[in-house]
Every structure is written in C-alpha cells, then in structure tokens.
Amino acid sequence: MAENEDVIAAIVGIEPGSAIAAVVAGRADIMALTQKTHDSALSPENPGGLSHAERAALAWRMAKINDNKTFEDHFEALLEKAGAPDAAARMADIWFDGGNDIRAKALIRHVDLVAHAPKQATRRDIELLQEAGLADDDIVRLSELVAFVSYQIRVAVGLELMRGLA
Amino acid sequence: MSEIVHDFTTDIPVWKPYVTPLNLADATPEQLEALKVTPSNTKVSDYVLVLAHDVETLTHRSPLFNGVMYNSGGLSRAEREIGAVGASIVNRCIYCAAVHASRYNQLTKSTDVIAAIFADGTEAEIEARLKAILNFAVKLSKCPPEANAADMAALVEVGLNKEEILDLILSTSLFGWANRLMHTLGEPIRE
C-alpha cells in the first residue's frame, strides 16, 4: 500500500462522490492526520527497537483480536512489504505465545492484553516488558502502536456502520 | 501518603508514569517541536513527556486530538465528551474518565448526567439522545467492537445527523487510543 494512500477510505470503501465521502470530507484534516499517524506507528523513519516487520505482525495480530478481516489483510500486506522475516511473521500467529524467545513472548503478551482488555493492565505489565529487555522508549513505541491500531479499527467500524444508513 | 485511585470520580487525580518521562534537557529539536516547547512555554506534563519517547506519532497525535475534541461544527463539545467517557468506562481509565467527565460537567453546568453514568453505566437514566450516544460509545469501545446497525439507527432516531455521528465515532475511537496509553503507562494517584 502506498504511503500516501488513505487506509481507512480503502478499507471502508469510501467512493469519491458518495454521501459518506462528503461527510468524511468535513473532517479531512482528521483523516489526513490519522493516515500520518498510521505511517508513523507502522513504518516510522526511526523504528527504534521495534522493526517495521514486527510492527506489522503485531498489528495483524491485533486485527485478529478485533475480529476485523479487512484490517488483517491490510497488515498482512504491510508485513510482506517489510520482507516478512520469519521471527517477526510468527508473532502474527494468534496461537504463538513467543515460545522460548523472552522478548517476543513479552511483546505478544502485552499486545494481547492491551488490545483486548486494557482495563486489566497494571504497573506489573510494564515491569514485565522492562524485565524482558525493552527500553522505556520502545515501551512507548509499542504502546502507541497498540493504541493507534485500536483507534483506527474503531473509526473504520463506525464508518462502515454509517455507510449502512439509508 | 499517596494512594492509587480505583473508582470513577470527577475529582481529577495526579497521573504518575510507570516509565521515565523524557528529560527536557535531553530533547532533540524534533521532540521540542512536537512538544511545542518555547522559551516562554516550558511547562510540559509528564504524560506528554512520556509520549515524546515516540516523537513520530506524537507529532501528529497532538493536532489530531485537538481537532477531534474541539474543532467547530458537528457534534457539540459536551456530547463529544460523552464519547470519551463511554470509552474510558469500558477501558476503566480512571484518569481519562475524570478529566472528560468533569469537562462535560463544566460545559453543561450540571453534574446529574455524569453521576448517573458513573453509577449505572449504560443503564443510567438519562435523556434518550445521551443514552443512545453513550450506548454507541460503550459498544464501539469493546474488543472486538460490538456496535451494530441497530445502535447506529438509534443515533439517527434520537436526531443525530451524519456529521454529528462522525464526530462521535472519532471522539469515542480517540479514547480507545488515549485510554490505552494513559491507563497502561501510568496510574492515577491522590496525594
């Protein structure tokens, strides 16, 4: 997917000239910032300790947790674009818990928790990431990834429901 | 003695991060730009200093947040706050709920609606329009999202137009984002 393509418009199927396109155009600034944040969270210029492939794989995992097939396809495509190295690609497998890889296990555990049940998160969950070797800046990068993807999926789900109105 | 706040409140707590906030003295020019730090404006919250560790998202996140909550037209500012509160209840972000519930109270000069929502959630006895807004926000915030066509139709039925519905979708979703930062990267404290 091209960097400048609007992921939400593509996923919701917002056709130029349609009624929903006119409504969304009223908030074009928000939609453009949403796309820019998508690119910053999934394929940042400085990825720190979280590679583009790992970000795509974890986002794909989140799309599965959110039961959203179109976002699954989108993040799968991003993973392929990032070269889909085996170690990263495995993290998209919802039945894989990281195995013996302490770092992968911590990333997966945290993504699953915060995507699905953020209310259960405590100080201990951040300590587990630190104990697995994540630096504080990478913990923030991971948190923004999970938080942003959760936002983007909900915007698309809402727009799909709105498109269904007569 | 300070203690962690576990119950919903409109008395805004202090937010204490679990990770170390950026030290302003160590900030890069890009981080200073995203933080909007100027010689006359050096007050930056711990929350934003934590987020500055990921400057590429923060750069876009700040204007996006302000646009969703405060831009003109569409849904009233107070009703956008109900979207924020609905998400914050689902995700149990005590801090976000406190900030946005108290903002709703300031905007409407009333405390009844928030008191009812904190006591009874989506069963709160509030006017039909607010009830439909809260119900949609709560269901969209679940994981996976549970909002459906009937919930969307209910918004139309209570009088929301499509521009207002878009703003509700955005403010609710925005707090799916904000709650996952605020509630997981730190805790609300009463000092």
CSV table of N, CA and C in Angstrom, one decimal, chain B residues 22-133:
chain,number,residue,atom,x,y,z
B,22,LEU,N,10.7,11.7,29.3
B,22,LEU,CA,11.8,12.4,28.6
B,22,LEU,C,12.3,13.5,29.5
B,23,ASN,N,13.6,13.6,29.6
B,23,ASN,CA,14.2,14.8,30.3
B,23,ASN,C,14.4,15.9,29.3
B,24,LEU,N,13.7,17.0,29.5
B,24,LEU,CA,13.7,18.1,28.5
B,24,LEU,C,15.0,18.5,28.1
B,25,ALA,N,16.0,18.4,29.0
B,25,ALA,CA,17.4,18.8,28.7
B,25,ALA,C,18.0,17.9,27.6
B,26,ASP,N,17.4,16.7,27.5
B,26,ASP,CA,18.0,15.7,26.5
B,26,ASP,C,17.2,15.7,25.2
B,27,ALA,N,16.1,16.6,25.1
B,27,ALA,CA,15.2,16.5,24.0
B,27,ALA,C,15.9,16.9,22.7
B,28,THR,N,15.6,16.2,21.6
B,28,THR,CA,16.1,16.6,20.3
B,28,THR,C,15.3,17.7,19.7
B,29,PRO,N,15.8,18.4,18.7
B,29,PRO,CA,15.0,19.5,18.1
B,29,PRO,C,13.6,19.0,17.6
B,30,GLU,N,13.5,17.8,17.1
B,30,GLU,CA,12.2,17.2,16.7
B,30,GLU,C,11.3,17.0,17.9
B,31,GLN,N,11.8,16.6,19.0
B,31,GLN,CA,11.0,16.4,20.2
B,31,GLN,C,10.5,17.8,20.7
B,32,LEU,N,11.4,18.8,20.7
B,32,LEU,CA,11.0,20.1,21.2
B,32,LEU,C,9.9,20.7,20.3
B,33,GLU,N,10.0,20.4,19.0
B,33,GLU,CA,9.0,20.9,18.1
B,33,GLU,C,7.6,20.2,18.4
B,34,ALA,N,7.7,18.9,18.6
B,34,ALA,CA,6.4,18.1,18.8
B,34,ALA,C,5.8,18.6,20.2
B,35,LEU,N,6.7,18.9,21.1
B,35,LEU,CA,6.2,19.3,22.5
B,35,LEU,C,5.8,20.8,22.5
B,36,LYS,N,6.1,21.5,21.4
B,36,LYS,CA,5.7,22.9,21.4
B,36,LYS,C,6.4,23.7,22.5
B,37,VAL,N,7.7,23.3,22.8
B,37,VAL,CA,8.4,23.9,23.9
B,37,VAL,C,9.0,25.2,23.3
B,38,THR,N,8.8,26.3,23.9
B,38,THR,CA,9.4,27.6,23.5
B,38,THR,C,10.0,28.2,24.8
B,39,PRO,N,10.8,29.2,24.7
B,39,PRO,CA,11.3,29.9,25.9
B,39,PRO,C,10.3,30.4,26.8
B,40,SER,N,9.1,30.7,26.3
B,40,SER,CA,8.0,31.2,27.2
B,40,SER,C,7.1,30.1,27.6
B,41,ASN,N,7.3,28.9,27.0
B,41,ASN,CA,6.4,27.8,27.4
B,41,ASN,C,7.2,26.5,27.6
B,42,THR,N,7.6,26.4,28.8
B,42,THR,CA,8.4,25.2,29.2
B,42,THR,C,7.7,24.2,30.1
B,43,LYS,N,6.4,24.5,30.3
B,43,LYS,CA,5.6,23.6,31.2
B,43,LYS,C,5.0,22.4,30.3
B,44,VAL,N,5.5,21.2,30.5
B,44,VAL,CA,5.0,20.1,29.7
B,44,VAL,C,4.7,19.0,30.7
B,45,SER,N,3.5,18.4,30.6
B,45,SER,CA,3.1,17.4,31.5
B,45,SER,C,3.9,16.1,31.4
B,46,ASP,N,4.0,15.3,32.5
B,46,ASP,CA,4.7,14.1,32.4
B,46,ASP,C,4.1,13.2,31.4
B,47,TYR,N,2.8,13.2,31.2
B,47,TYR,CA,2.2,12.4,30.2
B,47,TYR,C,2.8,12.7,28.8
B,48,VAL,N,2.8,13.9,28.4
B,48,VAL,CA,3.3,14.3,27.1
B,48,VAL,C,4.9,14.0,27.0
B,49,LEU,N,5.6,14.2,28.1
B,49,LEU,CA,7.0,13.8,28.1
B,49,LEU,C,7.2,12.3,28.0
B,50,VAL,N,6.3,11.5,28.4
B,50,VAL,CA,6.4,10.1,28.2
B,50,VAL,C,6.1,9.8,26.7
B,51,LEU,N,5.1,10.4,26.2
B,51,LEU,CA,4.8,10.2,24.8
B,51,LEU,C,5.9,10.7,23.8
B,52,ALA,N,6.7,11.6,24.3
B,52,ALA,CA,7.7,12.2,23.5
B,52,ALA,C,8.8,11.1,23.1
B,53,HIS,N,8.8,10.0,23.9
B,53,HIS,CA,9.7,8.9,23.5
B,53,HIS,C,9.4,8.4,22.1
B,54,ASP,N,8.2,8.6,21.6
B,54,ASP,CA,7.8,8.2,20.3
B,54,ASP,C,7.4,9.4,19.5
B,55,VAL,N,8.4,10.2,19.2
B,55,VAL,CA,8.1,11.6,18.7
B,55,VAL,C,7.4,11.5,17.3
B,56,GLU,N,7.6,10.5,16.5
B,56,GLU,CA,7.0,10.5,15.2
B,56,GLU,C,5.4,10.4,15.3
B,57,THR,N,4.9,9.6,16.3
B,57,THR,CA,3.5,9.6,16.4
B,57,THR,C,3.0,10.8,17.2
B,58,LEU,N,3.7,11.3,18.2
B,58,LEU,CA,3.3,12.4,19.0
B,58,LEU,C,3.1,13.7,18.1
B,59,THR,N,4.0,13.8,17.1
B,59,THR,CA,3.9,15.0,16.2
B,59,THR,C,2.5,15.1,15.6
B,60,HIS,N,1.9,14.0,15.2
B,60,HIS,CA,0.6,14.0,14.6
B,60,HIS,C,-0.6,13.9,15.6
B,61,ARG,N,-0.2,13.2,16.7
B,61,ARG,CA,-1.3,12.9,17.7
B,61,ARG,C,-1.8,14.2,18.3
B,62,SER,N,-1.0,15.1,18.6
B,62,SER,CA,-1.4,16.3,19.3
B,62,SER,C,-2.5,17.1,18.5
B,63,PRO,N,-2.1,17.5,17.3
B,63,PRO,CA,-3.2,18.2,16.5
B,63,PRO,C,-4.4,17.3,16.2
B,64,LEU,N,-4.2,16.0,16.1
B,64,LEU,CA,-5.4,15.1,15.8
B,64,LEU,C,-6.3,15.2,17.0
B,65,PHE,N,-5.7,15.0,18.2
B,65,PHE,CA,-6.5,15.1,19.4
B,65,PHE,C,-7.3,16.4,19.6
B,66,ASN,N,-6.6,17.5,19.4
B,66,ASN,CA,-7.3,18.8,19.5
B,66,ASN,C,-8.4,18.9,18.4
B,67,GLY,N,-8.2,18.5,17.2
B,67,GLY,CA,-9.2,18.6,16.2
B,67,GLY,C,-10.4,17.7,16.5
B,68,VAL,N,-10.2,16.5,17.0
B,68,VAL,CA,-11.4,15.6,17.3
B,68,VAL,C,-12.2,16.2,18.4
B,69,MET,N,-11.6,16.7,19.4
B,69,MET,CA,-12.3,17.2,20.6
B,69,MET,C,-12.9,18.6,20.5
B,70,TYR,N,-12.2,19.5,19.7
B,70,TYR,CA,-12.5,20.9,19.8
B,70,TYR,C,-12.8,21.6,18.4
B,71,ASN,N,-12.7,20.9,17.3
B,71,ASN,CA,-13.0,21.6,16.0
B,71,ASN,C,-14.4,22.0,15.9
B,72,SER,N,-14.7,23.0,15.0
B,72,SER,CA,-16.0,23.6,15.0
B,72,SER,C,-17.0,22.8,14.2
B,73,GLY,N,-18.3,23.0,14.4
B,73,GLY,CA,-19.3,22.3,13.7
B,73,GLY,C,-19.5,20.9,14.2
B,74,GLY,N,-20.5,20.2,13.7
B,74,GLY,CA,-20.7,18.8,14.1
B,74,GLY,C,-21.3,18.6,15.5
B,75,LEU,N,-20.8,17.6,16.1
B,75,LEU,CA,-21.3,17.2,17.5
B,75,LEU,C,-20.9,18.3,18.5
B,76,SER,N,-21.8,18.6,19.4
B,76,SER,CA,-21.4,19.6,20.5
B,76,SER,C,-20.2,19.1,21.3
B,77,ARG,N,-19.4,20.0,21.8
B,77,ARG,CA,-18.3,19.6,22.6
B,77,ARG,C,-18.7,18.7,23.8
B,78,ALA,N,-19.8,19.1,24.4
B,78,ALA,CA,-20.2,18.3,25.6
B,78,ALA,C,-20.5,16.8,25.1
B,79,GLU,N,-21.2,16.7,24.0
B,79,GLU,CA,-21.5,15.3,23.6
B,79,GLU,C,-20.3,14.5,23.1
B,80,ARG,N,-19.3,15.2,22.6
B,80,ARG,CA,-18.1,14.5,22.3
B,80,ARG,C,-17.4,13.9,23.6
B,81,GLU,N,-17.6,14.7,24.7
B,81,GLU,CA,-17.1,14.2,26.0
B,81,GLU,C,-17.8,12.9,26.4
B,82,ILE,N,-19.0,12.8,26.1
B,82,ILE,CA,-19.7,11.5,26.4
B,82,ILE,C,-19.1,10.4,25.7
B,83,GLY,N,-18.7,10.6,24.4
B,83,GLY,CA,-18.0,9.5,23.7
B,83,GLY,C,-16.7,9.2,24.4
B,84,ALA,N,-16.0,10.2,24.9
B,84,ALA,CA,-14.7,9.9,25.6
B,84,ALA,C,-15.0,9.2,26.9
B,85,VAL,N,-16.0,9.6,27.6
B,85,VAL,CA,-16.4,9.0,28.9
B,85,VAL,C,-16.8,7.5,28.7
B,86,GLY,N,-17.6,7.3,27.6
B,86,GLY,CA,-18.1,5.9,27.4
B,86,GLY,C,-16.9,5.0,27.1
B,87,ALA,N,-15.9,5.4,26.3
B,87,ALA,CA,-14.7,4.6,26.1
B,87,ALA,C,-13.9,4.4,27.4
B,88,SER,N,-13.8,5.5,28.2
B,88,SER,CA,-13.0,5.4,29.4
B,88,SER,C,-13.6,4.5,30.4
B,89,ILE,N,-14.9,4.4,30.4
B,89,ILE,CA,-15.6,3.4,31.3
B,89,ILE,C,-15.3,2.0,30.9
B,90,VAL,N,-15.4,1.7,29.6
B,90,VAL,CA,-15.1,0.3,29.1
B,90,VAL,C,-13.7,0.0,29.5
B,91,ASN,N,-12.7,0.9,29.2
B,91,ASN,CA,-11.3,0.6,29.4
B,91,ASN,C,-10.9,0.9,30.8
B,92,ARG,N,-11.8,1.4,31.6
B,92,ARG,CA,-11.5,1.7,33.1
B,92,ARG,C,-10.3,2.6,33.2
B,93,CYS,N,-10.2,3.6,32.4
B,93,CYS,CA,-9.2,4.6,32.5
B,93,CYS,C,-9.7,5.7,33.5
B,94,ILE,N,-9.4,5.6,34.8
B,94,ILE,CA,-9.9,6.5,35.8
B,94,ILE,C,-9.5,7.9,35.5
B,95,TYR,N,-8.3,8.1,35.1
B,95,TYR,CA,-7.8,9.5,34.8
B,95,TYR,C,-8.5,10.1,33.7
B,96,CYS,N,-8.6,9.4,32.5
B,96,CYS,CA,-9.3,10.0,31.4
B,96,CYS,C,-10.8,10.3,31.7
B,97,ALA,N,-11.4,9.3,32.4
B,97,ALA,CA,-12.8,9.5,32.7
B,97,ALA,C,-13.0,10.7,33.6
B,98,ALA,N,-12.1,10.9,34.5
B,98,ALA,CA,-12.2,12.1,35.4
B,98,ALA,C,-12.1,13.4,34.7
B,99,VAL,N,-11.1,13.5,33.8
B,99,VAL,CA,-10.8,14.7,33.0
B,99,VAL,C,-12.0,15.0,32.2
B,100,HIS,N,-12.6,14.0,31.4
B,100,HIS,CA,-13.6,14.3,30.5
B,100,HIS,C,-15.0,14.3,31.0
B,101,ALA,N,-15.2,13.6,32.2
B,101,ALA,CA,-16.5,13.8,32.9
B,101,ALA,C,-16.6,15.2,33.5
B,102,SER,N,-15.5,15.7,34.0
B,102,SER,CA,-15.5,17.0,34.7
B,102,SER,C,-15.7,18.1,33.6
B,103,ARG,N,-15.1,17.8,32.4
B,103,ARG,CA,-15.2,18.8,31.3
B,103,ARG,C,-16.7,18.8,30.9
B,104,TYR,N,-17.3,17.6,30.8
B,104,TYR,CA,-18.8,17.6,30.4
B,104,TYR,C,-19.6,18.4,31.5
B,105,ASN,N,-19.2,18.2,32.7
B,105,ASN,CA,-20.0,19.0,33.8
B,105,ASN,C,-19.8,20.5,33.7
B,106,GLN,N,-18.5,20.9,33.3
B,106,GLN,CA,-18.3,22.3,33.1
B,106,GLN,C,-19.1,22.9,32.0
B,107,LEU,N,-19.1,22.1,30.9
B,107,LEU,CA,-19.7,22.6,29.6
B,107,LEU,C,-21.2,22.7,29.8
B,108,THR,N,-21.8,21.7,30.6
B,108,THR,CA,-23.3,21.7,30.7
B,108,THR,C,-23.7,22.3,32.0
B,109,LYS,N,-22.8,22.7,32.9
B,109,LYS,CA,-23.1,23.3,34.2
B,109,LYS,C,-24.1,22.4,35.0
B,110,SER,N,-23.8,21.1,34.9
B,110,SER,CA,-24.7,20.2,35.6
B,110,SER,C,-23.8,18.9,36.0
B,111,THR,N,-24.2,18.2,37.1
B,111,THR,CA,-23.4,17.0,37.4
B,111,THR,C,-24.3,15.8,37.4
B,112,ASP,N,-25.6,15.9,37.1
B,112,ASP,CA,-26.5,14.8,37.2
B,112,ASP,C,-26.2,13.7,36.2
B,113,VAL,N,-25.9,14.1,34.9
B,113,VAL,CA,-25.7,13.0,33.9
B,113,VAL,C,-24.5,12.2,34.2
B,114,ILE,N,-23.4,12.8,34.5
B,114,ILE,CA,-22.2,12.0,34.8
B,114,ILE,C,-22.4,11.2,36.1
B,115,ALA,N,-23.0,11.7,37.1
B,115,ALA,CA,-23.3,11.0,38.3
B,115,ALA,C,-24.1,9.7,38.0
B,116,ALA,N,-25.1,9.9,37.1
B,116,ALA,CA,-25.9,8.7,36.7
B,116,ALA,C,-25.1,7.7,35.9
B,117,ILE,N,-24.2,8.2,35.0
B,117,ILE,CA,-23.4,7.3,34.2
B,117,ILE,C,-22.4,6.5,35.1
B,118,PHE,N,-21.7,7.2,36.0
B,118,PHE,CA,-20.8,6.6,36.9
B,118,PHE,C,-21.5,5.5,37.7
B,119,ALA,N,-22.7,5.8,38.1
B,119,ALA,CA,-23.4,4.9,39.0
B,119,ALA,C,-24.0,3.7,38.2
B,120,ASP,N,-24.5,3.9,37.0
B,120,ASP,CA,-25.3,2.8,36.4
B,120,ASP,C,-24.8,2.5,34.9
B,121,GLY,N,-23.7,3.1,34.4
B,121,GLY,CA,-23.2,2.8,33.1
B,121,GLY,C,-24.3,3.0,32.0
B,122,THR,N,-24.4,2.1,31.1
B,122,THR,CA,-25.4,2.2,30.0
B,122,THR,C,-26.9,2.1,30.5
B,123,GLU,N,-27.0,1.7,31.8
B,123,GLU,CA,-28.4,1.6,32.3
B,123,GLU,C,-28.8,3.0,33.0
B,124,ALA,N,-27.9,4.0,32.9
B,124,ALA,CA,-28.2,5.2,33.5
B,124,ALA,C,-29.5,5.9,33.0
B,125,GLU,N,-30.2,6.5,33.9
B,125,GLU,CA,-31.5,7.1,33.5
B,125,GLU,C,-31.2,8.5,33.0
B,126,ILE,N,-30.8,8.7,31.8
B,126,ILE,CA,-30.5,10.0,31.2
B,126,ILE,C,-31.4,10.1,29.9
B,127,GLU,N,-31.4,11.4,29.4
B,127,GLU,CA,-32.3,11.6,28.2
B,127,GLU,C,-31.9,10.7,27.1
B,128,ALA,N,-32.9,10.4,26.2
B,128,ALA,CA,-32.8,9.4,25.2
B,128,ALA,C,-31.6,9.7,24.2
B,129,ARG,N,-31.4,11.0,23.9
B,129,ARG,CA,-30.3,11.3,23.0
B,129,ARG,C,-28.9,10.9,23.6
B,130,LEU,N,-28.7,11.3,24.9
B,130,LEU,CA,-27.5,11.0,25.5
B,130,LEU,C,-27.3,9.5,25.7
B,131,LYS,N,-28.4,8.8,26.0
B,131,LYS,CA,-28.4,7.4,26.2
B,131,LYS,C,-27.9,6.6,25.0
B,132,ALA,N,-28.4,7.1,23.8
B,132,ALA,CA,-28.0,6.5,22.5
B,132,ALA,C,-26.6,6.7,22.2
B,133,ILE,N,-26.1,7.9,22.6
B,133,ILE,CA,-24.7,8.3,22.4
B,133,ILE,C,-23.8,7.4,23.3
